[in-house]
Structures are given as C-alpha cells and as structure tokens.
Amino acid sequence: MELVDDGESGRASRVRRRRRSRVLSRYAGHPVRLILRYVGRHKAAHAVVLLSVIFAVGCALGSQYGIRNLIDALPTGRAHPETVIRAFSLLVMLILADNLFWRVAGWVSARAFVAVTGDIRRDMFDYLAGHAPSFFSDKQPGVLSSRISATANAVYVVENTVAWTALPPSLTVVGAIGMVGAVSVPMSLALVAISAALAYGLFLLARRGTSRHEAFAEKAASIDGELVDVIGNMGLVRAFCAMPMESRRFDGHLAAETDARKRSLLYLEKLRLLHAGATCVLSACVLGWTVWLWSIGHATTGDVVLIGSLGFSILHGSRDIAVAFVDLTQHVARLGEASVTLLTPHSMPEPTKAAPLELGHATIDFENVTFAYPGRRPVLQGLNLHINAGERVGLVGPSGAGKSTVLALLQHFYEPNSGHVRISGQDISNVTMQSLQAAISIVPQDVTLFHRSLLDNIRYGRPDATEADVRRACEDAHCLDFIAAMPDGLNTIAGDRGAKLSGGQRQRIAIARAILRDSPILLLDEATSALDTGSEIAIQAALERLMKNRTVVAIAHRLSTLQSFDRIVVLNRGRVVQDGAPAELAAVPGIYRDTLARQFRRTSRPEL
C-alpha cells in the first residue's frame, strides 16, 4: 500500500502551519496585538533598539544639563579653568554618546524591522493560501495582494514611527520634567498637568478621526484591485473598445480614494494646527516664568537657559508625541482593516488529526453527496458514483448538470453539504491536502500558466524533474516542435497567464505538466477543447499513454473523445441518469444518444 506523504519533516511543517493559522486568525481586527506578536520574535534586537534610544535621549537631556554647568562655570572660569574644562569635557562626551547610541539603534533596527516585515509577508501569504476557493472567488486578486503589502508596510511604518518619532519625545518629556523639578517643583507639576491634558485632548480628537483613516485604507485597497482587474483583462478591454468606459470607471474609484485621503489628511492637519497654537502660548508662559524666577534670585543664568530649553523640549515633545500618535492612528487603522480581510478564519481548515492519503487502489466514491454553492440551489443532489481503480470514466451532461462540481469536490475545493467523497476508501475531508494533491493531476479547460519560463511551468508539479524528463514529457504531449521554434526554447517566458502562447499551445503545456507529474488519478476538464482537429488527433495519442494504468475522470462536450473510455456517466440536475459503456448508451434512448446524434449531424454536414 502506497503512502502519499512527504515524511516526518513534511508532517511537522504541516502541524506548524496549522498551529500558526489557528493563532493568526485570532489577530484579525487587533493590529496592536499583531504587531507585538512579530516584535516578540526578535526580542533581543528590539530590546537593543529600545535601550539605545533611552540612552540616546538621556544623553541629549544630559547635554542640556552640561550646557547649564558650562554657562555657570564661565564667570569664574578664568580663575578656575579646571571647572570650565570639566564642564566642557562632560558636554563633549554626552554629545558623542548621544550620537553613538542613535547609530547603534539605527544599525540594529535596519535588520530587526526588515525581518519583522519579512515574517509578516511570509505568514500572511501562507495563511491566505489556506483559504478555500470560495474565499478567492469573492475577492479581487489585486485587493488581496495589496493588503499583504499594506500589512507589512504598515507594521514597518509603525515600528519606525514608534522608534524615531514617538518614543524619543515621550522619553524627553518625562526626563525633562524630572530635571525641571530639580529647579522648580511648581513649574514641573504645571508642565506635567499641561502636557497630560494636551496629550489626552489630542488622543480623544485623534480617535474621532479613526473612521476617516479606515475609509481611506479601504478605498486605497480597492484602487489596487481595480488596477489589477483591468490590466489582467486588457485584451478583453481592447476587444470591446472599452478603454474610455474603464477610464471613467477608474476615475470614479480614484476620486473616491482621493476624497477619502484628503479627508484623512485634513483631519490630521487640524490636530497639528491646534497643537501648534497651544504650544506657542505655553512656550511663552514657560519662558516668562523662568525669567521671573531669575529676577527674584531663585534661578541662576544657567538655570534660565536649562529650564527654558527643557520647557521648550517638553512642549515640543508633547507636540511630537501627538503628531506621532495621529500618524500611528492612521497606519494602525490601515493595518486593522487589512488584517480583518486577510485573517478571516479558514472555512475549510485541515483537521488537526488529518492523515496522509494511502493509495492502495485509486478508487473513487461519491456517497449520497449533496452540494450547493453559497446562496444557490443544490448542484448535486444525493449523488452516488463508484469508479474502479484504473477505470476511465467520462462525465457528460448539459451545462449546470454538476460535472465541474464533481471535479472540484474530488480535489476538496469545497466541502459537501452532506455525504462523503472517498479515494481508496478514505474520506478526503480527513486526509492532508498535501497528500491529496499529490495523488491527482489535472488538465483543465482554462489553462493557467505563471509568468515564468516554460520549463518552470511544466515541472511545476514536480520541481525536482530534470530537463531531460521535461523534454520527454513535451515529446509525449506533442509540444516540442513549437517550443523549439521559440527564441529561448524551454527558457521562453510564458507571459502573464500564458499570454505569449495560443490556447492550443497552453493546453499542450498543461498536458506535458500532467504527464511529468505522473499521479495515479487524472482529471481531464475539456483537455482538448482548444485544439484543432489535427492537434487533437496527436494529443489523443499522448492522452492514451498518459491514461494508461490510471484512474481517469474526464469532462468532454465532444463525445468523440470519450469513445475509448470504459464508462460514460451522464449527469442531469445533479444526479446520475445514465451509466454504461459508450456503445451501450448509444443504443438506448437518452441524453447521451441525443447528444451523440446532434454532434454527428453537425460534423457530417457538408461545408458551404
């Protein structure tokens, strides 16, 4: 009995991914907790950055104290030069230390902050890949990709804003108030009260603007989605001369996004203007208070300089804190919006105790399966179907009969509403996706290729295949000739979704990919629909070799391609209405015979 699995390391990796997915979903809509999660992965580096900033701010405040000592030492400096020298030396050392600690913080953060963004992108991509196909059918690819980038970028900006814009003035305000208290306790207490009131007022006002920032984040993501949607379908746009219409549509989205951004930024500017006015008034009051203390002999000249400087540091620091907090509010709002979209709980999570698929005989069973797409009537209704190992079965029926749904359920793209889908007697809902996918190869009707070389596309399902293996698969799929005619052969870039190839060429590449993958179960979804008659004859020979000793399930509207199959299963309204060998069904009244007759009349009709 064959075990379709990738060993202990693969199982351990899947366990880690499942655990990480369960944990990540808890952070949807909790941006601060999400940031702390990734900061925690690099504790030592972030601790170094934090301590370096603290020491740097301490040295900067100490420099102001050093200036005060130097000023007070100058009147008696000629008589006692050692006093001036000590004050000067202390000031120089504090300035040097200040710059050194900032450089240490910058050097370490350049590694730590970038590492955090890399971790986020990696985890978000892995989590996104775990969503069921229904999730992607409801979302634009551009919106999802932009949200991954927006999440990582928002965290990077938040970290930088905290480290360089919010934390230094916060520490400066605290340290400066302490130093002012050494000269004038009443002034220190007043500055504490004023700074706290100012910060709290700005906090309340900033929180009221959160909805504006979230609206901007949503509109910005929709712009990315619209761009990807139009660019990805540019051929269709040009074919219908729809560029003016698309320009107008994009202008509408752009106007909404621009308006949302303008309202977000103008609200921030109002807060900054309010704080700037308050700072001007309070700075004048602090300076006047300090001069009054000097006039009554309660402060030296150095104290005037020190307190005046510290007062300005406190008030300007509170301004910087408010500005930083407002900026953080905007970025955290964008992070929260992106996390809600990306970290939606998986609708079909892999069971914790999922076992690898064991393939003894590649049998397929649908046991009383009922399935309906969300918000629609059932596509399959109590479907029962057994396919023996090594049997070739063609699925036939009118549009909407459930043929493609059968293939989708077999690949576990969706969960049946009721019933079971089994391979080799095992319910595929309880096996690992890795082992299930390894057991199945598919040649789809709408062939998808990556913007990579043909070589990479063909061996996508078997990355360890040699170039010689790829060439043999291409020969069997009858695509070596057109590949050889291309400028770079197998190294030719396929273009976006294979845009540089014709439909028939893409389909033959997909057949070569399936041949190379060599899985025991083969799904053919209109595998020759894009081929001309001559190519179809050649491909049929390749498919015959490919289907040998495999369990095959094929959808085909041209019944001529199914004449060599063991069975034809006719579906109608989600149920099996006919089942038998092609010759048997051709001899009895029903959908199969009627369809066969229509196609025969169409192909035998003389050309005009």
XYZ file of N, CA and C in Angstrom, residues 396-397 556-564 568 570 578 581-604:
114
model
N -20.677 13.371 -18.745
C -21.413 14.027 -19.821
C -22.700 14.585 -19.235
N -23.198 15.665 -19.830
C -24.461 16.224 -19.380
C -24.584 17.673 -19.805
N -16.053 16.078 -21.136
C -15.880 16.387 -22.549
C -17.234 16.649 -23.177
N -17.321 17.729 -23.937
C -18.548 18.004 -24.677
C -18.512 17.333 -26.048
N -17.311 17.131 -26.589
C -17.186 16.379 -27.833
C -17.115 14.901 -27.480
N -18.191 14.201 -27.710
C -18.283 12.814 -27.263
C -17.321 11.899 -28.009
N -16.803 12.363 -29.140
C -15.851 11.539 -29.893
C -14.590 11.281 -29.079
N -14.258 12.170 -28.169
C -13.037 11.992 -27.376
C -13.209 10.945 -26.280
N -14.440 10.489 -26.047
C -14.700 9.538 -24.958
C -14.996 8.130 -25.451
N -14.865 7.895 -26.747
C -15.283 6.600 -27.280
C -14.410 5.445 -26.803
N -13.179 5.721 -26.406
C -12.304 4.661 -25.916
C -12.408 4.454 -24.410
N -19.348 5.825 -19.519
C -19.849 7.184 -19.636
C -20.894 7.360 -18.537
N -23.707 9.958 -17.306
C -24.480 11.116 -17.731
C -25.135 11.747 -16.501
N -27.706 8.237 -16.488
C -27.276 7.137 -17.355
C -25.855 6.745 -16.972
N -21.155 1.687 -20.799
C -20.140 1.810 -21.836
C -20.663 2.684 -22.964
N -19.783 3.367 -23.707
C -20.245 4.243 -24.797
C -21.161 3.557 -25.791
N -20.809 2.337 -26.172
C -21.633 1.621 -27.153
C -23.007 1.290 -26.590
N -23.057 0.943 -25.302
C -24.333 0.610 -24.674
C -25.259 1.826 -24.641
N -24.724 2.975 -24.206
C -25.555 4.176 -24.085
C -25.978 4.698 -25.450
N -25.158 4.453 -26.477
C -25.521 4.913 -27.821
C -26.704 4.146 -28.373
N -26.987 2.989 -27.786
C -28.060 2.139 -28.301
C -29.391 2.334 -27.583
N -29.402 3.149 -26.517
C -30.637 3.324 -25.760
C -31.042 4.798 -25.769
N -32.340 5.082 -25.732
C -32.783 6.474 -25.731
C -32.274 7.208 -24.490
N -31.941 8.476 -24.644
C -31.481 9.271 -23.506
C -30.632 10.439 -23.943
N -30.130 11.144 -22.972
C -29.333 12.352 -23.233
C -28.103 12.027 -24.060
N -27.454 10.907 -23.744
C -26.203 10.585 -24.436
C -26.461 10.352 -25.913
N -27.469 9.540 -26.238
C -27.725 9.228 -27.650
C -28.179 10.477 -28.406
N -28.987 11.295 -27.769
C -29.445 12.522 -28.434
C -28.279 13.458 -28.723
N -27.387 13.605 -27.733
C -26.219 14.480 -27.922
C -25.305 13.929 -28.997
N -25.103 12.626 -28.992
C -24.257 11.984 -29.990
C -24.817 12.202 -31.390
N -26.131 12.093 -31.530
C -26.760 12.277 -32.836
C -26.599 13.716 -33.312
N -26.799 14.686 -32.418
C -26.651 16.083 -32.816
C -25.232 16.376 -33.280
N -24.246 15.864 -32.529
C -22.854 16.118 -32.911
C -22.507 15.424 -34.227
N -23.084 14.254 -34.454
C -22.827 13.548 -35.716
C -23.388 14.334 -36.888
N -24.622 14.851 -36.740
C -25.216 15.645 -37.822
C -24.407 16.903 -38.093
N -23.882 17.523 -37.001
C -23.116 18.753 -37.168
C -21.805 18.501 -37.900
N -21.124 17.400 -37.538
C -19.826 17.115 -38.172
C -19.981 16.567 -39.578
N -21.119 15.914 -39.879
C -21.327 15.331 -41.210
C -21.958 16.310 -42.175
